[in-house]
Coordinates of C-alpha atoms in Angstrom, one line a residue:
M1 CA 0.0 0.0 0.0
I2 CA 3.1 2.3 -0.1
A3 CA 2.2 3.3 -3.7
L4 CA -1.4 4.3 -2.7
T5 CA 0.0 6.3 0.2
L6 CA 2.4 8.1 -2.1
V7 CA -0.4 9.0 -4.5
F8 CA -2.4 10.7 -1.9
A9 CA 0.4 12.0 0.3
T10 CA 2.8 13.6 -2.1
V11 CA 0.2 16.0 -3.5
D12 CA -3.0 17.3 -2.0
P13 CA -5.6 15.1 -3.7
W14 CA -8.0 18.1 -3.9
M15 CA -5.5 20.6 -5.4
H16 CA -7.3 22.0 -8.4
E17 CA -4.5 23.9 -10.0
S18 CA -2.1 21.0 -10.5
G19 CA -1.7 17.4 -9.6
G20 CA -4.7 16.8 -7.3
I21 CA -5.7 13.2 -8.2
L22 CA -9.3 13.8 -7.2
A23 CA -9.6 17.3 -8.8
G24 CA -8.3 16.7 -12.3
G25 CA -10.1 15.4 -15.4
L26 CA -9.0 18.2 -17.8
D27 CA -8.5 16.0 -20.9
A28 CA -11.7 14.0 -20.1
H29 CA -13.6 17.3 -20.3
V30 CA -11.9 18.2 -23.6
Y31 CA -13.0 14.8 -24.9
R32 CA -16.6 15.5 -23.7
D33 CA -16.5 19.0 -25.3
G34 CA -15.3 17.5 -28.6
A35 CA -18.1 15.0 -28.6
D36 CA -20.6 17.7 -27.7
R37 CA -19.4 19.8 -30.7
V38 CA -20.0 16.8 -33.0
L39 CA -23.4 16.3 -31.5
H40 CA -24.4 19.9 -32.1
G41 CA -22.8 20.3 -35.5
R42 CA -20.0 22.7 -34.4
P43 CA -16.4 22.5 -35.9
L44 CA -13.8 20.5 -34.0
Y45 CA -10.6 22.1 -35.0
T46 CA -11.2 25.8 -35.6
E47 CA -12.2 26.9 -32.0
P48 CA -10.7 26.2 -28.6
T49 CA -12.4 23.6 -26.4
F50 CA -12.6 23.4 -22.6
F51 CA -10.0 25.7 -20.8
G52 CA -8.9 27.2 -24.2
L53 CA -7.2 23.9 -25.3
L54 CA -7.3 22.9 -29.0
Y55 CA -8.8 19.5 -30.0
T56 CA -5.9 17.4 -31.4
Y57 CA -7.3 13.9 -31.8
T58 CA -8.9 12.4 -34.9
P59 CA -12.6 13.0 -35.9
F60 CA -13.2 9.3 -35.2
S61 CA -12.2 9.9 -31.6
A62 CA -14.9 12.5 -31.1
L63 CA -17.4 9.8 -32.2
V64 CA -16.0 7.4 -29.7
F65 CA -16.3 9.9 -27.0
L66 CA -20.0 10.6 -27.7
P67 CA -21.2 8.4 -24.7
I68 CA -19.4 10.9 -22.3
V69 CA -21.9 13.5 -23.3
V70 CA -24.7 11.8 -21.4
L71 CA -22.7 12.3 -18.1
P72 CA -23.3 15.5 -16.2
W73 CA -20.4 17.9 -16.4
S74 CA -19.6 17.4 -12.7
W75 CA -19.4 13.6 -13.1
V76 CA -16.8 13.5 -15.8
T77 CA -13.7 13.7 -13.5
Y78 CA -14.7 10.9 -11.2
S79 CA -16.1 8.8 -14.0
S80 CA -12.9 8.9 -16.0
L81 CA -10.9 8.2 -12.8
L82 CA -13.0 5.1 -12.1
V83 CA -12.9 3.8 -15.7
N84 CA -9.1 4.2 -15.8
V85 CA -8.6 2.3 -12.6
V86 CA -10.7 -0.5 -13.9
V87 CA -8.9 -0.5 -17.2
L88 CA -5.5 -0.5 -15.4
Y89 CA -6.5 -3.6 -13.6
G90 CA -7.6 -5.2 -16.9
C91 CA -4.2 -4.3 -18.4
V92 CA -2.4 -6.1 -15.6
L93 CA -4.6 -9.2 -16.0
L94 CA -4.0 -9.3 -19.8
S95 CA -0.3 -9.0 -19.2
W96 CA -0.4 -12.1 -17.0
R97 CA -2.5 -13.8 -19.7
I98 CA 0.1 -13.0 -22.4
L99 CA 2.7 -14.5 -20.2
G100 CA 0.7 -17.7 -20.2
Y101 CA -0.8 -17.6 -16.7
R102 CA -4.3 -18.9 -16.0
L103 CA -6.5 -16.4 -14.4
N104 CA -7.7 -17.5 -11.0
A105 CA -8.7 -16.0 -7.6
R106 CA -5.1 -15.8 -6.4
L107 CA -3.8 -14.2 -9.5
A108 CA -6.8 -11.7 -9.5
G109 CA -5.7 -10.7 -6.0
I110 CA -2.1 -10.3 -6.9
S111 CA -3.1 -8.3 -9.9
A112 CA -5.1 -5.9 -7.8
L113 CA -2.1 -5.3 -5.5
L114 CA 0.1 -4.8 -8.6
A115 CA -2.4 -2.4 -10.1
I116 CA -2.4 -0.4 -6.9
T117 CA 1.4 -0.3 -7.1
C118 CA 1.2 1.0 -10.6
L119 CA -1.0 4.0 -9.5
F120 CA 2.2 5.8 -8.5
L121 CA 4.0 5.3 -11.8
E122 CA 4.1 8.8 -13.4
P123 CA 2.4 7.8 -16.7
V124 CA -0.4 6.1 -14.8
R125 CA -0.9 8.8 -12.2
T126 CA -0.9 11.5 -14.8
T127 CA -3.3 9.6 -17.0
L128 CA -5.6 9.3 -14.0
F129 CA -5.2 13.0 -13.1
Y130 CA -5.9 14.3 -16.6
G131 CA -8.6 11.6 -17.5
Q132 CA -6.4 10.6 -20.4
I133 CA -7.2 7.7 -22.9
N134 CA -3.7 6.0 -22.8
L135 CA -4.6 3.0 -20.6
V136 CA -7.7 2.3 -22.8
L137 CA -5.6 2.3 -25.9
M138 CA -3.0 0.0 -24.3
L139 CA -5.8 -2.4 -23.2
L140 CA -7.0 -2.7 -26.8
V141 CA -3.5 -3.6 -28.0
L142 CA -2.9 -6.1 -25.2
W143 CA -6.2 -7.6 -26.0
D144 CA -4.8 -8.3 -29.5
F145 CA -1.6 -9.8 -28.2
A146 CA -3.5 -12.0 -25.8
R147 CA -5.2 -13.7 -28.8
A148 CA -3.7 -16.6 -30.7
D149 CA -1.3 -15.6 -33.5
D150 CA -3.8 -17.0 -36.1
S151 CA -6.9 -15.3 -34.6
R152 CA -8.9 -13.5 -37.3
L153 CA -9.5 -10.6 -34.9
R154 CA -5.9 -10.1 -33.9
G155 CA -5.0 -6.5 -34.8
I156 CA -8.5 -5.0 -34.6
G157 CA -7.8 -3.6 -31.2
A158 CA -4.7 -1.7 -32.4
G159 CA -6.6 -0.6 -35.5
I160 CA -9.4 1.0 -33.4
A161 CA -6.8 2.5 -31.0
A162 CA -5.0 4.0 -34.0
G163 CA -8.2 5.5 -35.2
I164 CA -8.6 7.3 -31.9
K165 CA -5.0 8.3 -31.4
L166 CA -2.5 7.8 -34.2
V167 CA 0.4 6.4 -32.1
P168 CA -0.9 2.7 -32.0
A169 CA -0.7 2.6 -35.8
Y170 CA 2.9 1.6 -35.1
F171 CA 1.7 -1.9 -34.3
A172 CA 1.0 -2.5 -38.0
V173 CA 4.7 -2.2 -38.6
Q174 CA 5.4 -4.5 -35.6
Y175 CA 3.1 -7.2 -37.0
L176 CA 4.8 -6.9 -40.4
A177 CA 8.2 -7.4 -38.7
L178 CA 6.8 -10.6 -37.0
R179 CA 5.5 -11.7 -40.4
Q180 CA 2.0 -11.9 -39.1
W181 CA 0.5 -10.5 -42.3
R182 CA -3.2 -11.0 -41.4
S183 CA -2.8 -9.1 -38.1
A184 CA -1.0 -6.2 -39.8
A185 CA -3.7 -6.1 -42.5
T186 CA -6.3 -6.1 -39.7
V187 CA -4.7 -3.1 -38.0
V188 CA -4.6 -1.2 -41.3
A189 CA -8.2 -2.2 -42.1
G190 CA -9.4 -1.1 -38.7
F191 CA -7.6 2.2 -39.0
L192 CA -8.8 3.0 -42.5
G193 CA -12.3 1.9 -41.5
S194 CA -12.3 4.5 -38.6
I195 CA -11.2 7.2 -41.1
A196 CA -14.0 6.2 -43.5
L197 CA -16.7 6.1 -40.9
A198 CA -15.7 9.5 -39.5
W199 CA -15.5 11.0 -43.1
L200 CA -19.0 9.7 -43.8
I201 CA -20.4 11.4 -40.6
L202 CA -18.1 14.4 -40.3
P203 CA -16.8 15.2 -43.8
A204 CA -15.8 18.8 -43.0
D205 CA -13.9 18.0 -39.8
S206 CA -12.3 15.0 -41.5
H207 CA -11.1 17.1 -44.4
R208 CA -9.7 19.8 -42.2
Y209 CA -7.9 17.3 -39.9
W210 CA -6.2 15.1 -42.5
F211 CA -5.2 18.0 -44.8
E212 CA -4.4 20.7 -42.2
T213 CA -4.5 19.9 -38.5
F214 CA -2.6 16.6 -38.9
F215 CA 0.5 18.6 -40.0
Q216 CA 0.3 21.2 -37.3
S217 CA 2.4 19.7 -34.5
E218 CA 2.8 23.1 -32.8
R219 CA -0.8 22.7 -31.7
I220 CA 0.6 20.4 -29.0
A221 CA 3.6 22.1 -27.4
P222 CA 7.2 23.1 -28.2
D223 CA 9.7 20.3 -28.7
T224 CA 11.8 21.7 -25.9
N225 CA 9.1 21.2 -23.3
P226 CA 10.6 18.8 -20.6
A227 CA 7.3 16.9 -20.7
N228 CA 8.1 15.8 -24.3
Q229 CA 9.6 12.3 -23.6
S230 CA 10.3 11.3 -27.1
L231 CA 13.4 11.0 -29.2
R232 CA 12.6 14.4 -30.8
G233 CA 12.2 15.9 -27.4
M234 CA 15.5 14.4 -26.2
L235 CA 17.3 16.0 -29.1
A236 CA 15.6 19.3 -28.4
H237 CA 16.5 19.1 -24.7
W238 CA 20.1 18.4 -25.6
T239 CA 20.5 21.1 -28.2
G240 CA 18.4 23.8 -26.5
G241 CA 16.0 24.1 -29.5
S242 CA 14.0 22.2 -32.1
A243 CA 16.0 19.3 -33.4
P244 CA 16.7 19.4 -37.2
I245 CA 14.2 17.2 -39.0
W246 CA 16.9 15.2 -40.8
L247 CA 18.6 14.3 -37.5
W248 CA 15.4 13.3 -35.8
F249 CA 14.4 11.2 -38.8
A250 CA 17.8 9.5 -38.8
V251 CA 17.6 8.6 -35.1
V252 CA 14.0 7.4 -35.5
V253 CA 15.0 5.1 -38.4
V254 CA 17.9 3.6 -36.4
V255 CA 15.9 3.1 -33.2
T256 CA 12.9 1.7 -35.1
F257 CA 14.9 -0.9 -37.0
T258 CA 16.8 -1.8 -33.8
S259 CA 13.5 -2.3 -31.9
L260 CA 12.0 -4.4 -34.7
A261 CA 15.0 -6.7 -34.9
L262 CA 15.0 -7.1 -31.1
T263 CA 11.3 -7.9 -30.9
V264 CA 11.6 -10.5 -33.7
A265 CA 14.4 -12.2 -31.7
L266 CA 12.3 -12.0 -28.5
Q267 CA 9.2 -13.5 -30.3
R268 CA 11.3 -16.5 -31.3
R269 CA 12.1 -17.0 -27.6
G270 CA 8.5 -16.8 -26.6
E271 CA 8.8 -13.4 -24.9
R272 CA 5.4 -12.2 -26.1
L273 CA 4.8 -9.7 -23.3
L274 CA 8.2 -8.2 -23.7
V275 CA 7.5 -7.9 -27.5
V276 CA 4.4 -5.9 -27.1
T277 CA 5.8 -3.8 -24.3
I278 CA 8.9 -2.8 -26.3
A279 CA 6.8 -2.1 -29.3
G280 CA 4.5 0.1 -27.3
M281 CA 7.5 2.0 -25.8
T282 CA 9.0 2.4 -29.3
A283 CA 5.8 3.9 -30.6
C284 CA 6.1 6.5 -27.8
A285 CA 9.8 7.1 -28.5
V286 CA 9.5 7.7 -32.2
S287 CA 6.4 9.9 -32.0
P288 CA 7.1 13.6 -32.7
Y289 CA 5.7 14.4 -29.3
A290 CA 5.2 12.0 -26.4
W291 CA 3.8 13.3 -23.1
G292 CA 4.9 11.5 -20.0
H293 CA 1.5 9.9 -19.7
H294 CA 1.9 8.2 -23.0
W295 CA 4.4 5.8 -21.4
V296 CA 1.8 3.6 -19.7
W297 CA 3.8 0.7 -21.2
F298 CA 5.8 0.7 -18.0
V299 CA 2.8 -1.2 -16.5
P300 CA 3.3 -4.5 -18.5
L301 CA 7.1 -4.0 -18.1
L302 CA 6.6 -4.1 -14.3
V303 CA 4.4 -7.2 -14.6
H304 CA 7.2 -8.9 -16.7
L305 CA 9.8 -8.1 -14.0
V306 CA 7.6 -9.4 -11.2
H307 CA 7.1 -12.5 -13.3
R308 CA 10.9 -13.0 -13.5
A309 CA 11.2 -12.4 -9.8
Q310 CA 9.2 -15.5 -9.2
S311 CA 12.1 -17.6 -10.3
N312 CA 15.0 -15.3 -9.2
S313 CA 14.4 -12.9 -6.3
R314 CA 17.1 -10.6 -7.6
W315 CA 14.7 -9.3 -10.2
W316 CA 12.8 -7.6 -7.4
I317 CA 15.6 -5.1 -7.5
A318 CA 15.0 -4.4 -11.1
A319 CA 11.2 -4.0 -10.4
A320 CA 12.0 -1.5 -7.6
A321 CA 14.4 0.4 -9.8
L322 CA 11.7 0.8 -12.4
F323 CA 9.3 2.0 -9.8
V324 CA 11.7 4.6 -8.5
A325 CA 12.9 5.8 -12.0
T326 CA 9.3 6.2 -13.4
G327 CA 7.5 7.2 -10.2
A328 CA 5.3 10.3 -9.9
W329 CA 7.7 12.1 -7.5
A330 CA 6.4 15.5 -6.9
Y331 CA 8.0 18.9 -6.4
H332 CA 6.0 21.8 -4.8
W333 CA 7.0 25.0 -6.7
G334 CA 4.6 27.0 -4.7
E335 CA 1.5 26.6 -2.6
N336 CA -0.8 26.0 -5.6
Y337 CA 1.6 24.5 -8.2
V338 CA 3.1 21.0 -8.2
S339 CA 5.0 19.2 -10.9
V340 CA 5.0 15.4 -11.1
G341 CA 7.6 13.2 -12.6
I342 CA 11.4 13.1 -12.5
F343 CA 11.7 15.0 -15.8
L344 CA 9.9 18.0 -14.4
L345 CA 11.8 18.2 -11.1
P346 CA 14.4 20.9 -10.5
K347 CA 17.8 19.5 -11.6
P348 CA 21.4 20.5 -11.0
W349 CA 23.1 21.4 -14.3
H350 CA 25.3 18.3 -14.3
S351 CA 22.3 15.9 -14.2
E352 CA 19.8 17.8 -16.3
A353 CA 20.6 15.9 -19.5
I354 CA 19.8 12.7 -17.7
L355 CA 16.8 13.5 -15.6
E356 CA 15.1 15.6 -18.3
N357 CA 15.0 12.5 -20.5
S358 CA 14.2 9.9 -17.9
H359 CA 11.6 7.9 -19.8
I360 CA 13.6 7.7 -22.9
L361 CA 16.7 6.6 -20.9
V362 CA 14.6 3.9 -19.3
Y363 CA 13.5 2.8 -22.8
F364 CA 17.2 2.5 -23.9
A365 CA 17.9 0.4 -20.8
V366 CA 14.9 -1.9 -21.7
L367 CA 16.3 -2.3 -25.2
L368 CA 19.7 -3.3 -23.8
Y369 CA 18.0 -5.7 -21.4
G370 CA 16.1 -7.2 -24.3
F371 CA 19.2 -7.8 -26.3
L372 CA 20.9 -9.5 -23.3
I373 CA 18.1 -12.0 -22.7
S374 CA 17.7 -12.6 -26.5
Y375 CA 21.3 -13.3 -27.4
R376 CA 23.1 -14.3 -24.2
S377 CA 20.8 -15.7 -21.6
P378 CA 18.8 -18.9 -22.0
S379 CA 15.1 -18.5 -22.1
F380 CA 13.4 -19.0 -18.8
P381 CA 10.2 -21.1 -18.3
L382 CA 7.0 -19.9 -16.9
S383 CA 6.6 -20.5 -13.2
A384 CA 4.8 -23.7 -12.2
T385 CA 1.9 -21.7 -10.8
N386 CA 0.7 -20.6 -14.2
K387 CA 0.2 -24.0 -15.8

């Protein structure tokens, strides 16, 4: 219960201005506002939404968010919080399922404790605070990977997720690397189907999004923002300005091919959870802009490390290190303003280059770990309790 204590003790849960876990819901209200605009025939992308923020998701996402409109405005924050907690628990259960465990009462209890522990991971806590959609998207992708490789529906979850938020489209590339052609085609079909459906219902918004808004990355935030935990953000942090497009593209190509080669090797060794986890993290890394809350893929990574710790207790050290490195550590800049996450904490000049890119550096460490177990260590069996 240490994690739960940290969630409520490090920041006043009722702090409205910043960080209060029970007083957030900003993005959930933006989703509701976008859906309300669709419902009443108002444009999605030419006017600010709630709190003056611009709507940046696809037209299809606004259709998906339509059920939120039935909720009273004051219920949105707590409803999104409850849904995300339930989805987080589902992500943990699916992670065990991908590892080959049979779900039973004991595993359900362990998963509940592990989900509570994950509440203090920065991406999870921030997703809960803002009412973000990241955990739901990850659940859809994990649902795909929990299916048999020859399942006809494998890939539909990632396709729908990509239709809502473009980042999961990366999994079409991942399936191609694994030579799972039907799954890759299903991702593409689901994504294109989402575009077609939205274009049929919202032709004006769809035209504006795909021909204008899609190319306006400045609608999000400057690359140099410390919250940009992507490769492009890392380059911007290190250079003190926007990274040259050619340099960012070159780094993305190298990292993508490295990740794909690694996941193919891991797939051959039966490391299916690590495959989807690294793919999800890579999708965040290569995105032009990745907020800290995009990195919810630390959740299945933690499940993987706990799994390894069942056969070798030394892996608890790795799990604890991940918890510390990606935790929602808070800093109170003032009475009403708190920043959450290592990359937003005040940093001495000699450690800024490291701490400001903490999620990306954890990602590089995971790639190295993946190579070590792929090419040096013998594969390890599932524990006896999951058979």
